[in-house]
XYZ file of C-alpha atoms in Angstrom:
728
model
C -220.649 182.422 161.004
C -224.051 182.457 162.683
C -224.534 186.143 161.980
C -223.985 185.366 158.286
C -226.405 182.436 158.533
C -229.002 184.678 160.178
C -228.735 187.306 157.458
C -228.925 184.678 154.693
C -232.104 183.193 156.166
C -233.678 186.622 156.579
C -232.947 187.599 152.979
C -234.138 184.242 151.551
C -236.867 183.397 154.073
C -239.486 182.120 151.606
C -236.870 180.088 149.730
C -235.754 178.477 152.998
C -239.344 177.556 153.902
C -240.006 176.105 150.425
C -236.739 174.116 150.504
C -237.663 172.511 153.844
C -241.151 171.538 152.657
C -239.783 169.965 149.447
C -236.997 168.184 151.350
C -239.458 166.806 153.924
C -241.782 165.419 151.243
C -238.897 163.864 149.304
C -237.322 162.246 152.410
C -240.628 160.821 153.652
C -241.631 159.512 150.207
C -238.325 157.687 149.668
C -237.941 156.244 153.201
C -238.080 152.426 153.539
C -240.454 150.670 155.971
C -238.901 149.670 159.310
C -239.997 146.796 161.582
C -239.433 147.009 165.328
C -237.418 144.219 166.936
C -239.172 142.586 169.952
C -236.845 139.612 170.517
C -234.350 140.559 173.235
C -231.798 138.022 172.015
C -231.637 139.738 168.639
C -229.967 142.707 170.321
C -226.932 140.698 171.499
C -223.711 140.134 169.527
C -223.027 136.594 168.295
C -220.136 135.875 170.666
C -222.367 135.656 173.750
C -223.151 132.165 175.025
C -226.940 132.538 174.845
C -226.686 133.380 171.141
C -224.244 130.518 170.465
C -226.687 128.173 172.236
C -229.516 129.376 169.991
C -227.371 128.791 166.895
C -226.513 125.268 168.079
C -230.201 124.564 168.597
C -230.929 125.637 165.022
C -228.228 123.297 163.683
C -228.858 120.254 165.874
C -232.656 120.518 166.118
C -233.827 122.302 162.945
C -237.354 120.996 163.361
C -237.440 121.189 167.160
C -240.658 122.240 168.812
C -240.178 125.679 170.329
C -243.400 127.064 171.803
C -244.076 130.636 170.670
C -247.566 130.707 172.183
C -249.123 129.047 175.219
C -252.846 128.211 175.373
C -253.997 128.311 179.004
C -257.234 126.605 180.065
C -259.034 126.962 183.401
C -262.609 126.627 184.622
C -264.719 129.772 184.982
C -265.729 128.705 188.489
C -262.104 128.174 189.599
C -262.611 124.460 190.347
C -260.468 121.518 189.193
C -260.626 120.492 185.547
C -262.861 117.475 184.852
C -262.967 114.714 182.221
C -265.657 116.731 180.435
C -263.322 119.724 180.422
C -260.614 117.520 178.876
C -262.990 116.745 176.003
C -263.717 120.486 175.582
C -259.991 121.325 175.539
C -259.353 118.687 172.885
C -262.185 120.197 170.841
C -260.611 123.666 171.048
C -257.140 122.387 170.110
C -258.508 120.354 167.192
C -260.606 123.286 165.980
C -257.591 125.605 165.975
C -255.438 122.950 164.255
C -258.031 122.410 161.520
C -258.104 126.133 160.759
C -254.485 126.005 159.487
C -253.710 129.489 160.799
C -250.888 131.043 158.740
C -247.414 130.642 160.353
C -248.782 128.206 162.977
C -246.803 124.967 162.550
C -248.087 122.718 165.329
C -250.467 122.792 168.295
C -249.788 120.132 170.944
C -252.720 118.384 172.603
C -253.338 118.899 176.329
C -251.662 115.995 178.145
C -251.653 115.051 181.827
C -248.060 116.336 182.090
C -249.302 119.747 180.904
C -251.636 120.180 183.891
C -250.842 122.047 187.111
C -250.290 120.148 190.368
C -253.599 121.417 191.757
C -255.457 120.297 188.629
C -256.934 123.736 187.959
C -254.865 124.729 184.918
C -253.857 123.037 181.662
C -251.539 124.072 178.837
C -251.322 123.518 175.126
C -248.145 124.689 173.393
C -248.079 126.231 169.918
C -245.143 126.379 167.528
C -245.075 129.385 165.171
C -242.650 129.747 162.272
C -239.571 131.428 163.792
C -238.643 132.976 160.441
C -241.792 135.103 160.722
C -240.851 136.508 164.115
C -240.300 140.045 162.850
C -243.216 139.937 160.413
C -246.804 140.972 161.082
C -247.785 137.363 160.394
C -246.207 136.313 163.719
C -248.402 138.547 165.892
C -251.392 137.991 163.589
C -251.121 134.279 164.402
C -251.350 135.055 168.133
C -254.334 137.326 167.524
C -256.103 134.650 165.481
C -255.440 132.019 168.168
C -257.009 134.302 170.772
C -260.071 135.221 168.785
C -260.896 131.775 167.385
C -259.910 129.882 170.541
C -262.255 132.055 172.618
C -265.095 131.343 170.191
C -264.438 127.576 170.323
C -264.322 127.652 174.152
C -267.519 129.681 174.395
C -270.255 127.726 176.191
C -267.888 125.046 177.532
C -267.438 126.557 180.998
C -263.724 127.057 180.251
C -261.745 130.251 180.289
C -259.306 130.383 177.364
C -256.282 132.730 177.248
C -253.148 132.984 175.086
C -249.698 133.860 176.402
C -246.093 133.242 175.376
C -243.703 135.211 173.191
C -246.004 135.790 170.210
C -248.853 136.970 172.454
C -246.430 139.164 174.396
C -245.232 140.752 171.133
C -248.835 141.416 170.121
C -249.664 143.025 173.474
C -246.437 145.002 173.394
C -247.353 146.447 169.997
C -250.766 147.465 171.284
C -249.290 148.939 174.458
C -246.591 150.744 172.465
C -249.189 152.309 170.147
C -251.243 153.481 173.113
C -248.114 154.836 174.817
C -247.099 156.756 171.684
C -250.538 158.356 171.499
C -250.597 159.274 175.198
C -247.070 160.697 175.058
C -247.723 162.659 171.877
C -251.056 164.152 172.960
C -249.787 164.916 176.470
C -246.608 166.532 175.171
C -248.431 168.546 172.515
C -250.891 169.997 175.003
C -248.137 170.778 177.505
C -245.904 172.538 174.977
C -248.736 174.575 173.458
C -250.096 175.542 176.862
C -246.818 176.316 178.639
C -245.109 178.165 175.758
C -248.339 180.026 175.140
C -248.463 181.126 178.777
C -244.764 182.110 178.827
C -245.169 184.411 175.827
C -248.868 185.136 176.475
C -249.393 184.168 172.856
C -251.389 181.590 170.914
C -249.128 181.420 167.871
C -245.902 181.250 169.916
C -247.292 178.159 171.646
C -248.175 176.467 168.351
C -245.012 177.323 166.360
C -242.556 174.905 168.108
C -245.091 172.088 167.732
C -245.568 172.775 164.023
C -241.845 173.095 163.360
C -241.000 169.961 165.374
C -243.778 167.546 164.399
C -244.717 168.729 160.888
C -241.170 169.189 159.557
C -238.424 167.932 161.913
C -240.170 164.679 162.951
C -240.955 163.381 159.440
C -237.488 164.350 158.222
C -235.861 162.605 161.187
C -238.011 159.477 160.785
C -237.199 159.254 157.081
C -233.444 159.659 157.614
C -233.509 157.164 160.503
C -235.285 154.586 158.341
C -232.628 155.071 155.655
C -229.838 154.634 158.235
C -231.441 151.483 159.723
C -231.685 149.877 156.302
C -228.266 151.072 155.120
C -226.357 149.867 158.213
C -228.617 146.931 159.110
C -229.432 148.298 162.565
C -232.160 147.048 164.948
C -235.239 149.057 165.913
C -236.839 148.836 169.368
C -240.615 149.351 169.940
C -239.885 152.137 172.455
C -237.891 154.165 169.890
C -240.966 155.908 168.499
C -242.213 157.169 171.890
C -238.753 158.421 172.870
C -238.277 160.034 169.446
C -241.466 162.075 169.897
C -240.199 163.491 173.183
C -236.692 164.145 171.869
C -237.800 165.999 168.737
C -240.569 167.941 170.457
C -238.513 168.599 173.611
C -235.276 169.614 171.907
C -237.184 171.496 169.209
C -239.076 173.461 171.859
C -235.851 174.145 173.792
C -234.106 175.552 170.729
C -237.175 177.539 169.715
C -237.252 179.086 173.197
C -233.532 179.913 172.993
C -234.215 181.756 169.717
C -237.577 183.315 170.619
C -236.397 184.782 173.937
C -233.425 186.424 172.236
C -235.588 187.541 169.286
C -238.004 189.280 171.676
C -235.079 190.767 173.581
C -233.701 192.341 170.371
C -237.155 193.673 169.402
C -237.343 195.395 172.794
C -234.125 197.293 171.995
C -235.912 198.852 169.016
C -234.632 196.639 166.190
C -236.917 195.891 163.238
C -238.188 192.341 162.754
C -235.589 191.173 160.229
C -232.642 192.673 162.075
C -233.886 191.148 165.330
C -234.155 187.694 163.766
C -230.680 187.916 162.205
C -229.073 189.085 165.452
C -230.973 186.476 167.487
C -229.494 183.733 165.288
C -226.080 185.376 165.549
C -226.248 185.473 169.346
C -227.728 182.036 170.159
C -226.740 180.122 167.015
C -223.448 178.989 168.476
C -225.123 177.869 171.716
C -227.791 175.906 169.794
C -225.229 174.326 167.469
C -222.884 173.425 170.343
C -225.736 172.050 172.432
C -227.036 169.998 169.506
C -223.495 168.789 168.757
C -222.969 167.675 172.354
C -226.345 165.922 172.470
C -225.854 164.258 169.082
C -222.364 163.043 170.026
C -223.653 161.646 173.337
C -226.376 159.786 171.461
C -224.184 158.646 168.568
C -221.549 157.115 170.867
C -224.105 154.413 171.664
C -223.096 152.875 168.338
C -220.284 151.374 170.439
C -222.818 149.617 172.701
C -222.893 145.819 172.874
C -226.697 145.861 172.691
C -228.437 146.233 169.342
C -231.314 148.220 170.825
C -228.860 150.979 171.763
C -226.669 150.769 168.650
C -229.824 151.687 166.710
C -231.437 154.015 169.243
C -228.330 156.184 169.743
C -227.713 157.047 166.074
C -231.473 157.442 165.534
C -231.708 160.051 168.273
C -228.513 161.738 167.031
C -230.073 162.076 163.561
C -233.247 163.466 165.116
C -231.332 166.084 167.147
C -229.277 167.229 164.159
C -232.405 167.500 161.988
C -234.201 169.455 164.736
C -231.234 171.783 165.237
C -231.083 172.525 161.509
C -234.806 173.312 161.535
C -234.275 175.597 164.563
C -231.354 177.464 162.968
C -232.879 177.943 159.507
C -236.598 177.226 159.237
C -237.598 178.762 162.590
C -235.852 182.100 161.820
C -237.355 182.084 158.328
C -240.858 181.638 159.780
C -240.265 184.404 162.339
C -239.065 186.630 159.480
C -242.245 186.297 157.399
C -244.711 186.520 160.311
C -245.216 190.013 161.777
C -243.864 190.174 165.335
C -247.208 191.417 166.648
C -248.839 188.238 165.293
C -246.186 186.005 166.856
C -246.824 187.457 170.319
C -250.580 188.135 169.949
C -252.736 188.623 172.004
C -250.124 189.651 174.611
C -250.077 193.383 175.168
C -246.884 193.848 177.189
C -244.426 191.784 175.160
C -242.466 194.893 174.138
C -241.944 195.880 177.759
C -238.708 194.681 179.335
C -239.665 192.542 182.375
C -237.826 193.090 185.604
C -237.270 189.311 186.049
C -237.377 190.059 189.755
C -237.111 186.462 190.897
C -234.240 185.614 188.579
C -232.546 188.920 189.301
C -232.708 188.095 193.026
C -231.321 184.619 192.408
C -228.584 186.132 190.287
C -227.655 188.650 192.971
C -227.547 185.881 195.579
C -225.223 183.779 193.402
C -223.028 186.759 192.616
C -222.677 187.762 196.281
C -222.261 184.261 197.777
C -221.014 181.911 195.053
C -219.248 179.656 197.553
C -222.389 179.035 199.582
C -224.514 178.499 196.447
C -221.981 176.018 195.044
C -221.841 174.172 198.353
C -225.626 173.862 198.748
C -226.431 172.989 195.110
C -223.498 170.574 194.878
C -224.445 169.080 198.244
C -227.980 168.330 197.031
C -226.568 166.499 194.007
C -224.050 164.532 196.081
C -226.646 163.412 198.673
C -229.029 162.213 195.953
C -226.183 160.483 194.114
C -225.317 158.464 197.233
C -228.817 156.951 197.170
C -227.953 155.557 193.734
C -225.458 153.149 195.286
C -228.485 150.999 196.202
C -229.516 150.657 192.525
C -230.498 147.153 191.439
C -231.311 146.223 187.820
C -234.210 144.028 186.690
C -234.708 142.440 183.275
C -238.393 141.759 182.670
C -238.602 144.092 179.688
C -241.867 142.705 178.293
C -243.576 142.655 181.662
C -242.385 146.118 182.614
C -243.383 147.742 179.339
C -246.997 146.559 179.479
C -249.874 147.001 181.915
C -250.367 143.974 184.175
C -253.890 143.404 182.843
C -252.662 142.550 179.332
C -253.576 138.932 178.529
C -250.019 137.689 178.011
C -249.065 139.140 181.412
C -252.063 137.509 183.102
C -251.078 134.149 181.574
C -247.452 134.592 182.671
C -248.483 135.341 186.264
C -250.779 132.301 186.372
C -248.049 130.043 184.964
C -245.663 131.213 187.645
C -248.107 130.378 190.432
C -249.774 127.261 189.003
C -246.580 125.639 187.732
C -242.971 126.361 188.814
C -241.988 130.015 188.564
C -239.528 129.108 185.818
C -242.079 127.125 183.799
C -243.140 130.236 181.906
C -239.893 130.076 179.927
C -237.558 127.128 180.729
C -233.816 127.323 180.146
C -231.989 124.881 177.869
C -228.526 123.412 178.228
C -227.016 121.854 175.113
C -224.317 119.217 175.446
C -222.597 118.517 172.145
C -219.746 116.248 171.085
C -216.658 117.963 169.659
C -215.256 114.876 167.915
C -218.382 113.592 166.185
C -218.944 110.687 168.631
C -222.445 109.961 169.919
C -223.289 110.880 173.486
C -223.858 107.852 175.761
C -226.929 107.415 177.953
C -224.693 107.247 181.018
C -223.028 110.535 180.141
C -226.407 112.211 179.607
C -227.770 110.998 182.947
C -224.635 111.981 184.833
C -224.668 115.446 183.236
C -228.380 115.909 184.079
C -227.712 114.931 187.685
C -225.043 117.586 188.065
C -227.314 120.238 186.545
C -230.142 119.233 188.879
C -227.858 119.605 191.899
C -227.376 123.334 191.247
C -229.049 125.480 193.887
C -232.058 127.270 192.320
C -232.862 124.511 189.765
C -236.347 122.999 190.178
C -235.886 120.116 187.740
C -234.057 118.855 184.679
C -235.514 116.846 181.795
C -232.876 114.406 180.477
C -232.830 114.140 176.665
C -233.929 110.852 175.142
C -235.209 109.454 171.882
C -238.744 109.531 173.278
C -238.789 113.272 174.006
C -236.907 114.021 170.765
C -234.268 116.003 172.647
C -231.331 114.170 171.054
C -230.171 115.248 167.607
C -230.560 112.924 164.643
C -226.841 112.062 164.641
C -226.801 111.518 168.412
C -224.074 114.110 169.034
C -226.138 116.797 170.788
C -228.555 116.628 173.724
C -231.060 119.292 174.811
C -231.548 119.411 178.612
C -234.660 121.359 179.642
C -233.910 123.108 182.941
C -236.726 124.501 185.075
C -235.629 127.214 187.488
C -237.254 127.839 190.847
C -237.539 131.577 190.187
C -239.178 133.656 187.452
C -237.018 133.688 184.296
C -236.432 137.462 184.370
C -235.716 137.716 188.107
C -232.274 138.490 189.472
C -232.346 135.206 191.427
C -232.903 133.279 188.182
C -230.077 135.198 186.496
C -227.768 134.351 189.388
C -228.846 130.716 189.126
C -228.177 130.570 185.400
C -224.636 131.731 186.118
C -224.212 128.765 188.457
C -225.801 126.476 185.840
C -223.250 127.680 183.304
C -220.368 127.000 185.675
C -221.721 123.531 186.473
C -222.410 122.710 182.834
C -218.976 123.777 181.659
C -217.274 121.827 184.461
C -219.404 118.686 184.028
C -219.079 118.392 180.228
C -217.409 115.028 179.473
C -214.151 114.834 177.543
C -214.451 115.713 173.843
C -217.679 117.646 174.418
C -218.799 121.157 175.299
C -221.907 122.707 176.789
C -223.816 125.876 176.040
C -226.600 127.377 178.156
C -229.484 129.051 176.324
C -232.979 130.379 176.946
C -234.294 133.804 177.894
C -232.647 133.805 181.352
C -229.306 133.149 179.708
C -230.034 136.065 177.376
C -230.656 138.317 180.372
C -227.384 137.124 181.913
C -225.538 138.181 178.779
C -227.401 141.495 178.619
C -226.146 142.182 182.137
C -222.572 141.513 180.993
C -223.066 143.724 177.944
C -224.396 146.575 180.083
C -221.285 146.492 182.286
C -219.204 146.705 179.099
C -221.214 149.701 177.926
C -220.892 151.552 181.221
C -217.098 151.235 181.153
C -216.688 152.107 177.453
C -219.549 154.278 176.204
C -219.835 156.673 179.139
C -216.148 157.728 179.257
C -215.902 158.167 175.472
C -219.083 160.254 175.404
C -217.806 162.422 178.263
C -214.499 163.058 176.499
C -216.209 164.004 173.206
C -218.677 166.332 174.954
C -215.772 167.948 176.821
C -213.992 168.440 173.505
C -217.027 170.212 172.051
C -217.327 172.391 175.152
C -213.628 173.194 175.045
C -213.846 174.257 171.386
C -216.935 176.375 172.007
C -215.594 178.068 175.157
C -211.931 178.090 174.075
C -211.165 176.790 177.538
C -209.540 173.758 179.123
C -210.859 174.433 182.637
C -214.583 175.066 182.129
C -215.397 171.706 180.419
C -214.100 169.810 183.456
C -216.425 171.317 186.005
C -219.308 171.427 183.527
C -219.000 167.658 183.016
C -218.539 167.142 186.756
C -221.850 168.898 187.354
C -223.550 166.794 184.682
C -222.060 163.645 186.224
C -223.476 164.637 189.609
C -226.808 165.235 187.891
C -226.715 161.704 186.505
C -225.935 160.258 189.952
C -228.567 162.408 191.617
C -231.238 161.327 189.123
C -230.427 157.640 189.516
C -230.377 158.054 193.284
C -233.767 159.797 193.454
C -235.346 157.149 191.192
C -233.836 154.340 193.259
C -235.077 155.982 196.435
C -238.637 156.354 195.140
C -239.177 153.036 193.349
C -236.967 150.622 195.308
C -236.953 152.049 198.824
C -240.391 153.651 198.998
C -242.531 151.875 196.395
C -240.897 148.494 197.098
C -239.985 147.447 193.537
C -237.312 144.680 193.432
C -235.212 146.948 191.203
C -235.205 149.372 188.288
C -235.204 148.354 184.660
C -231.683 147.456 183.517
C -231.714 150.051 180.732
C -232.687 152.977 182.951
C -229.106 154.209 183.612
C -228.512 154.356 179.843
C -231.646 156.432 179.331
C -230.698 158.740 182.210
C -227.329 159.141 180.512
C -229.022 159.844 177.185
C -231.251 162.614 178.438
C -229.850 163.994 181.670
C -226.211 163.946 180.555
C -226.849 164.835 176.922
C -229.805 167.202 177.028
C -228.836 168.529 180.462
C -225.642 169.756 178.820
C -227.856 172.062 176.711
C -228.749 174.156 179.713
C -225.171 174.348 180.944
C -224.084 175.476 177.483
C -226.798 178.111 177.258
C -226.129 179.583 180.694
C -222.342 179.606 180.376
C -222.583 181.101 176.891
C -224.671 183.918 178.354
C -222.234 184.209 181.256
C -219.317 184.565 178.846
C -221.261 187.142 176.851
C -221.868 189.212 179.979
C -218.184 188.919 180.974
C -217.128 190.101 177.525
C -219.185 193.235 178.105
C -216.694 194.084 180.877
C -218.481 192.744 183.951
C -216.571 191.048 186.754
C -216.981 187.219 187.132
C -219.510 187.636 189.942
C -221.451 190.341 188.109
C -221.441 188.192 184.956
C -222.859 185.235 186.918
C -225.562 187.469 188.351
C -226.536 188.884 184.946
C -226.404 185.445 183.262
C -228.948 184.088 185.730
C -231.102 187.203 185.432
C -231.285 187.046 181.622
C -230.634 183.375 180.869
C -232.515 181.977 183.845
C -236.032 182.492 182.389
C -235.037 180.656 179.187
C -233.463 177.723 181.052
C -236.380 177.559 183.496
C -238.973 177.606 180.705
C -237.131 175.043 178.571
C -236.433 172.759 181.527
C -239.978 172.930 182.847
C -241.487 172.107 179.441
C -239.125 169.203 178.776
C -239.564 167.802 182.290
C -243.346 168.015 181.961
C -243.148 166.289 178.555
C -241.101 163.425 179.998
C -243.557 163.166 182.878
C -246.279 162.189 180.379
C -244.578 158.775 180.160
C -245.990 158.115 183.631
C -249.495 158.131 182.120
C -248.707 154.991 180.077
C -249.692 152.701 182.958
C -246.682 150.379 183.090
C -243.634 150.079 185.320
C -241.002 150.849 182.656
C -242.554 154.126 181.565
C -243.382 155.094 185.154
C -239.686 154.759 186.040
C -238.603 156.352 182.770
C -241.007 159.277 183.080
C -240.077 160.086 186.663
C -236.312 159.706 186.240
C -236.091 161.798 183.072
C -238.426 164.516 184.364
C -236.568 164.698 187.676
C -233.201 164.644 185.900
C -234.160 167.542 183.649
C -235.352 169.503 186.702
C -231.962 168.917 188.337
C -230.152 169.900 185.120
C -232.102 173.112 184.650
C -232.865 174.295 188.167
C -229.850 173.055 190.133
C -226.914 172.530 187.747
C -227.454 175.298 185.172
C -229.165 177.817 187.440
C -226.861 177.588 190.463
C -223.996 175.097 190.387
C -222.385 176.113 187.074
C -222.663 179.922 187.499
C -221.454 179.779 191.108
C -218.396 177.705 190.219
C -217.619 180.006 187.292
C -217.894 183.029 189.574
C -215.552 181.425 192.089
C -212.959 180.537 189.469
C -213.157 183.959 187.836
C -210.869 184.498 184.820
C -209.241 181.110 185.498
C -212.424 179.415 184.199
C -211.508 180.483 180.636
C -207.847 179.428 180.706
C -205.823 179.234 178.467
C -207.986 181.449 176.274
C -209.707 184.678 177.223
C -213.307 183.765 176.531
C -214.493 186.439 178.945
C -212.487 189.226 177.370
C -210.510 189.619 180.608
C -208.839 192.736 179.347
C -206.999 190.865 176.617
C -208.729 192.097 173.575
C -211.937 190.204 174.033
C -215.286 191.744 173.540
C -218.796 191.036 172.426
C -219.635 190.094 168.868
C -220.834 193.237 167.038
C -224.547 193.272 166.284
C -225.596 194.085 162.739
C -228.650 195.368 160.987
C -230.627 193.347 158.436
C -228.087 194.228 155.737
C -225.046 193.090 157.740
C -223.920 196.607 158.667
C -222.517 196.840 162.238
C -224.688 198.879 164.554
C -223.555 201.848 166.617
C -222.375 200.829 170.073
C -225.276 202.646 171.681
C -227.803 200.159 170.304
C -226.015 197.033 171.412
């Protein structure tokens, strides 16, 4: 099949190139616009309590004041606020109110209750139209509040800053844009430089970048936008940065798979077109199988409980498929029309077969002592995996995805120290009648008392007519609950679980309670993640094993291949936990990190296993013994795996330049995981186990030939005519 594909592309190279250019333009031109989702609660299904609480709030308090922005005032000299400062704050609030900023519904005056206990800070709360939350108007309102509020406060001796959800969304957009640029530029330079050095060529370094970012990336983005609109999926702000790495990383990997084999065939004396066709024929199955395994692993996230992953998974799957198609058709077509000397210019020794001394030595070591190699490489993975048992998840997504000097983060930190730690985003408990009867004052007070008695609760505001926390029909009350700990902390999440238990138990007869707020959202995200770990991971593993089994025609090999990938996952999580929790002293790792490690270490790490075992099978089919095949596979496939792994790991490491906790953790874990996948799993663990198992690794088929009529796939010239055995 792939030999036929290679010959078709070679014969119709210019047509293939033209078709891709036309398709890319058409897909990009017809793609709808997509807005990123920044509200964590929007990613949860409707059956979770935090979402039900939000829906009840909308019904019972349709015009309730929900602060989307917080205006923080303090003196420039750090002293207590004075009566003159109060006048200045009122002037700022009135000035902003009179401007009638679009989407801003109400700005509350600064009251005595809105001042910190030490008298140094004061708050004004701003309501912004919730229906605009996913529109540019929402963040534009926060930007306008910042700019105009600072001008109004100028000369008053007051420092004016804006925080809250709208400001956080604005800062997150800015940080995301900067991160995308850093990641893209860093990755581009790394790929061009490293691939250029590997092939000692300028054009070879540029080609994977052009193919990935000029064709594959726009095509993938256009198809993803169509899928998001068609299936009403959510889009996360971090999708774009991850997409860049996936397309460029996978595209570079597949280009290397093809280019190494293309150069290898040229060195045997084949002409350019024949070499391209045979390169596709030899590595096409490995690229297709690898892309299939990666795409399946990504696509299975459609089963996730969290909207950010139900969109991210299919998006990445689409990107991988698009990139694989480019690698199997457009890349060979480009190599066909460009003279081979130009591809590898200015290198002078590219036609000379390298000795691959280091990889040959590693191969010989594995072939001679497969048991020792398996024990050492597997032992490294196991030891690192044990460190992952100490993993602890944290949930401050906004804070972790932005530098600490962003204004919304500065305001959040000051709120947590000047007021109660939970004041930055209070929780809400809704008590509602189930039979239409009004709630009595006695019932409300008794319920508030039981909530206030929960360990970890700093205070409870009982609903009343004065604070407008009772619905118009008197059947629902909104209890504002201040927690002692920061809303996104694990302590606060534990507390909200206790609050839920207390609220459900204390609800009077013919009534029910629902706990809402951002901490309640995090509690439900935690529950959803546990669901995903127990459902998504096993299904993905089974599907990947099925693909491996079909490719290798074996029942045995997929089991130990997936076992090695599983150890790689555990080892990556363990190393990241060890560095950030045990050494750096972070309270935990971001809750989504295990999913991302799964996405890239399990999915993309499978690429390298597939490539090396495909080469191992090819060597075995040539008549070599299992140990000789392992030795030759490392000698010839090792440079490709090492180059691809090093480039992808270096690309992921560029995330660490973004300057925030989330991308520091993400960059390290993914880079380290790819290093494990390429240099431990694929280079040592998989070949050594295959050598130990021998012919049994291919049971019940005879993928290695094994004397049962197997054999290598015949090479062909550019016209599809089989070559004489001497040239194979």
